[in-house]
PDB file of C-alpha atoms in Angstrom:
ATOM      1  CA  MET A   1       0.000   0.000   0.000  1.00 54.00           C
ATOM      2  CA  GLN A   2       1.313   3.390  -0.863  1.00 88.00           C
ATOM      3  CA  LEU A   3       2.349   5.637   1.987  1.00 89.00           C
ATOM      4  CA  GLN A   4      -0.053   8.329   0.758  1.00 90.00           C
ATOM      5  CA  THR A   5      -2.987   5.924   1.173  1.00 92.00           C
ATOM      6  CA  VAL A   6      -1.834   4.832   4.635  1.00 92.00           C
ATOM      7  CA  LEU A   7      -1.549   8.484   5.683  1.00 94.00           C
ATOM      8  CA  ASP A   8      -4.994   9.251   4.230  1.00 94.00           C
ATOM      9  CA  LEU A   9      -6.552   6.425   6.232  1.00 93.00           C
ATOM     10  CA  ALA A  10      -4.661   7.339   9.408  1.00 92.00           C
ATOM     11  CA  LEU A  11      -5.751  10.952   9.047  1.00 92.00           C
ATOM     12  CA  GLU A  12      -9.363   9.904   8.537  1.00 92.00           C
ATOM     13  CA  LEU A  13      -9.189   7.790  11.687  1.00 88.00           C
ATOM     14  CA  ALA A  14      -7.554  10.606  13.682  1.00 88.00           C
ATOM     15  CA  ARG A  15     -10.185  13.111  12.512  1.00 89.00           C
ATOM     16  CA  LEU A  16     -12.971  10.746  13.522  1.00 88.00           C
ATOM     17  CA  LEU A  17     -11.475  10.296  16.975  1.00 84.00           C
ATOM     18  CA  SER A  18     -10.778  14.020  17.328  1.00 83.00           C
ATOM     19  CA  ARG A  19     -14.439  14.863  16.743  1.00 83.00           C
ATOM     20  CA  LYS A  20     -15.372  12.594  19.649  1.00 82.00           C
ATOM     21  CA  THR A  21     -13.138  14.333  22.207  1.00 77.00           C
ATOM     22  CA  LEU A  22     -12.646  17.817  23.544  1.00 73.00           C
ATOM     23  CA  THR A  23      -8.870  17.622  23.995  1.00 72.00           C
ATOM     24  CA  ARG A  24      -6.371  19.705  22.065  1.00 69.00           C
ATOM     25  CA  VAL A  25      -4.006  16.739  21.806  1.00 67.00           C
ATOM     26  CA  ASP A  26      -6.220  15.037  19.234  1.00 76.00           C
ATOM     27  CA  ASP A  27      -6.426  18.217  17.182  1.00 82.00           C
ATOM     28  CA  GLU A  28      -2.645  18.579  17.235  1.00 87.00           C
ATOM     29  CA  LEU A  29      -2.223  14.980  16.100  1.00 88.00           C
ATOM     30  CA  VAL A  30      -4.517  15.711  13.147  1.00 90.00           C
ATOM     31  CA  GLU A  31      -2.420  18.781  12.278  1.00 91.00           C
ATOM     32  CA  VAL A  32       0.797  16.761  12.341  1.00 93.00           C
ATOM     33  CA  LEU A  33      -0.713  13.947  10.248  1.00 94.00           C
ATOM     34  CA  GLU A  34      -1.990  16.499   7.725  1.00 94.00           C
ATOM     35  CA  ALA A  35       1.503  17.951   7.418  1.00 95.00           C
ATOM     36  CA  LEU A  36       3.036  14.510   6.950  1.00 95.00           C
ATOM     37  CA  ARG A  37       0.472  13.628   4.302  1.00 95.00           C
ATOM     38  CA  ASP A  38       0.516  16.914   2.396  1.00 95.00           C
ATOM     39  CA  ASP A  39       4.212  17.775   2.270  1.00 95.00           C
ATOM     40  CA  PRO A  40       6.384  15.546   0.042  1.00 95.00           C
ATOM     41  CA  LEU A  41       9.514  16.069   2.170  1.00 95.00           C
ATOM     42  CA  LEU A  42       7.725  15.248   5.417  1.00 96.00           C
ATOM     43  CA  ARG A  43       6.010  12.272   3.770  1.00 95.00           C
ATOM     44  CA  ALA A  44       9.363  10.892   2.647  1.00 94.00           C
ATOM     45  CA  TRP A  45      10.799  11.485   6.125  1.00 94.00           C
ATOM     46  CA  ILE A  46       8.023   9.550   7.884  1.00 94.00           C
ATOM     47  CA  GLY A  47       8.212   6.854   5.203  1.00 92.00           C
ATOM     48  CA  GLY A  48      11.847   6.340   6.125  1.00 91.00           C
ATOM     49  CA  LYS A  49      10.871   5.898   9.762  1.00 89.00           C
ATOM     50  CA  LEU A  50       8.361   3.202   8.754  1.00 85.00           C
ATOM     51  CA  LEU A  51      11.136   1.272   7.005  1.00 83.00           C
ATOM     52  CA  GLN A  52      13.136   0.911  10.213  1.00 80.00           C
ATOM     53  CA  PRO A  53      12.976  -2.492  11.925  1.00 78.00           C
ATOM     54  CA  PRO A  54      10.197  -2.947  14.498  1.00 73.00           C
ATOM     55  CA  GLY A  55      11.263  -1.695  17.902  1.00 73.00           C
ATOM     56  CA  ALA A  56      14.014   0.500  16.440  1.00 76.00           C
ATOM     57  CA  LEU A  57      13.580   4.213  16.001  1.00 74.00           C
ATOM     58  CA  ALA A  58      16.455   6.407  14.900  1.00 78.00           C
ATOM     59  CA  VAL A  59      15.507  10.053  15.229  1.00 77.00           C
ATOM     60  CA  GLU A  60      17.643  13.039  14.462  1.00 82.00           C
ATOM     61  CA  THR A  61      18.244  15.445  17.343  1.00 86.00           C
ATOM     62  CA  HIS A  62      17.655  18.386  14.989  1.00 90.00           C
ATOM     63  CA  PRO A  63      15.777  18.497  11.706  1.00 93.00           C
ATOM     64  CA  SER A  64      17.562  19.008   8.429  1.00 92.00           C
ATOM     65  CA  ALA A  65      17.089  22.453   6.908  1.00 95.00           C
ATOM     66  CA  PRO A  66      14.455  21.238   4.391  1.00 95.00           C
ATOM     67  CA  ILE A  67      12.488  19.397   7.095  1.00 94.00           C
ATOM     68  CA  ALA A  68      12.678  22.438   9.394  1.00 94.00           C
ATOM     69  CA  ALA A  69      11.380  24.657   6.575  1.00 94.00           C
ATOM     70  CA  ALA A  70       8.531  22.250   5.819  1.00 94.00           C
ATOM     71  CA  LEU A  71       7.548  22.177   9.496  1.00 94.00           C
ATOM     72  CA  ALA A  72       7.755  25.967   9.793  1.00 92.00           C
ATOM     73  CA  GLY A  73       5.457  26.310   6.793  1.00 89.00           C
ATOM     74  CA  ARG A  74       2.890  24.222   8.673  1.00 89.00           C
ATOM     75  CA  ARG A  75       3.476  25.955  12.036  1.00 86.00           C
ATOM     76  CA  ILE A  76       4.604  22.675  13.584  1.00 90.00           C
ATOM     77  CA  ASP A  77       7.784  22.656  15.586  1.00 89.00           C
ATOM     78  CA  TRP A  78      10.292  19.823  15.745  1.00 93.00           C
ATOM     79  CA  SER A  79       9.574  19.021  19.389  1.00 92.00           C
ATOM     80  CA  LYS A  80       5.861  18.578  18.672  1.00 89.00           C
ATOM     81  CA  LEU A  81       6.639  16.218  15.793  1.00 92.00           C
ATOM     82  CA  LEU A  82       8.981  14.185  17.976  1.00 91.00           C
ATOM     83  CA  ALA A  83       6.429  14.069  20.780  1.00 90.00           C
ATOM     84  CA  TYR A  84       3.824  12.586  18.453  1.00 90.00           C
ATOM     85  CA  LEU A  85       6.201  10.419  16.417  1.00 91.00           C
ATOM     86  CA  PRO A  86       5.877   7.159  18.397  1.00 89.00           C
ATOM     87  CA  ARG A  87       2.076   7.395  18.348  1.00 88.00           C
ATOM     88  CA  ILE A  88       2.025   8.315  14.666  1.00 92.00           C
ATOM     89  CA  LEU A  89       4.158   5.304  13.803  1.00 90.00           C
ATOM     90  CA  GLU A  90       1.851   3.062  15.847  1.00 89.00           C
ATOM     91  CA  ILE A  91      -1.192   4.433  14.023  1.00 90.00           C
ATOM     92  CA  LEU A  92       0.420   3.986  10.613  1.00 90.00           C
ATOM     93  CA  GLN A  93       1.475   0.420  11.464  1.00 88.00           C
ATOM     94  CA  LEU A  94      -2.069  -0.298  12.679  1.00 88.00           C
ATOM     95  CA  VAL A  95      -3.570   1.027   9.452  1.00 90.00           C
ATOM     96  CA  ARG A  96      -1.160  -1.115   7.446  1.00 87.00           C
ATOM     97  CA  ALA A  97      -2.056  -4.205   9.510  1.00 87.00           C
ATOM     98  CA  ILE A  98      -5.804  -3.602   9.260  1.00 88.00           C
ATOM     99  CA  THR A  99      -5.680  -3.100   5.516  1.00 83.00           C
ATOM    100  CA  GLY A 100      -3.380  -6.079   5.039  1.00 76.00           C
ATOM    101  CA  LYS A 101      -0.753  -4.125   3.174  1.00 63.00           C
TER     102      LYS A 101
END
């Protein structure tokens, strides 16, 4: 399954859950997933994280200049992305498992 499709499904799921809660955390997760889906650089970055072996997560301490620019354009800071990264990867893996791809 293409990463774009996995991100579309994950975003749909996150939006559905966000509408059922009153917390800002869910809304922020939707914003981060939208950025990952919509920006080619961020999409490629998260795709690379999905290729890492299960249980392993190599994360840069600082974003590359292009990633930082893409995040700034979406008003998402690096620390927010890193805070949500483990959960995002879990959601994307779940979507892949559910869809059988």
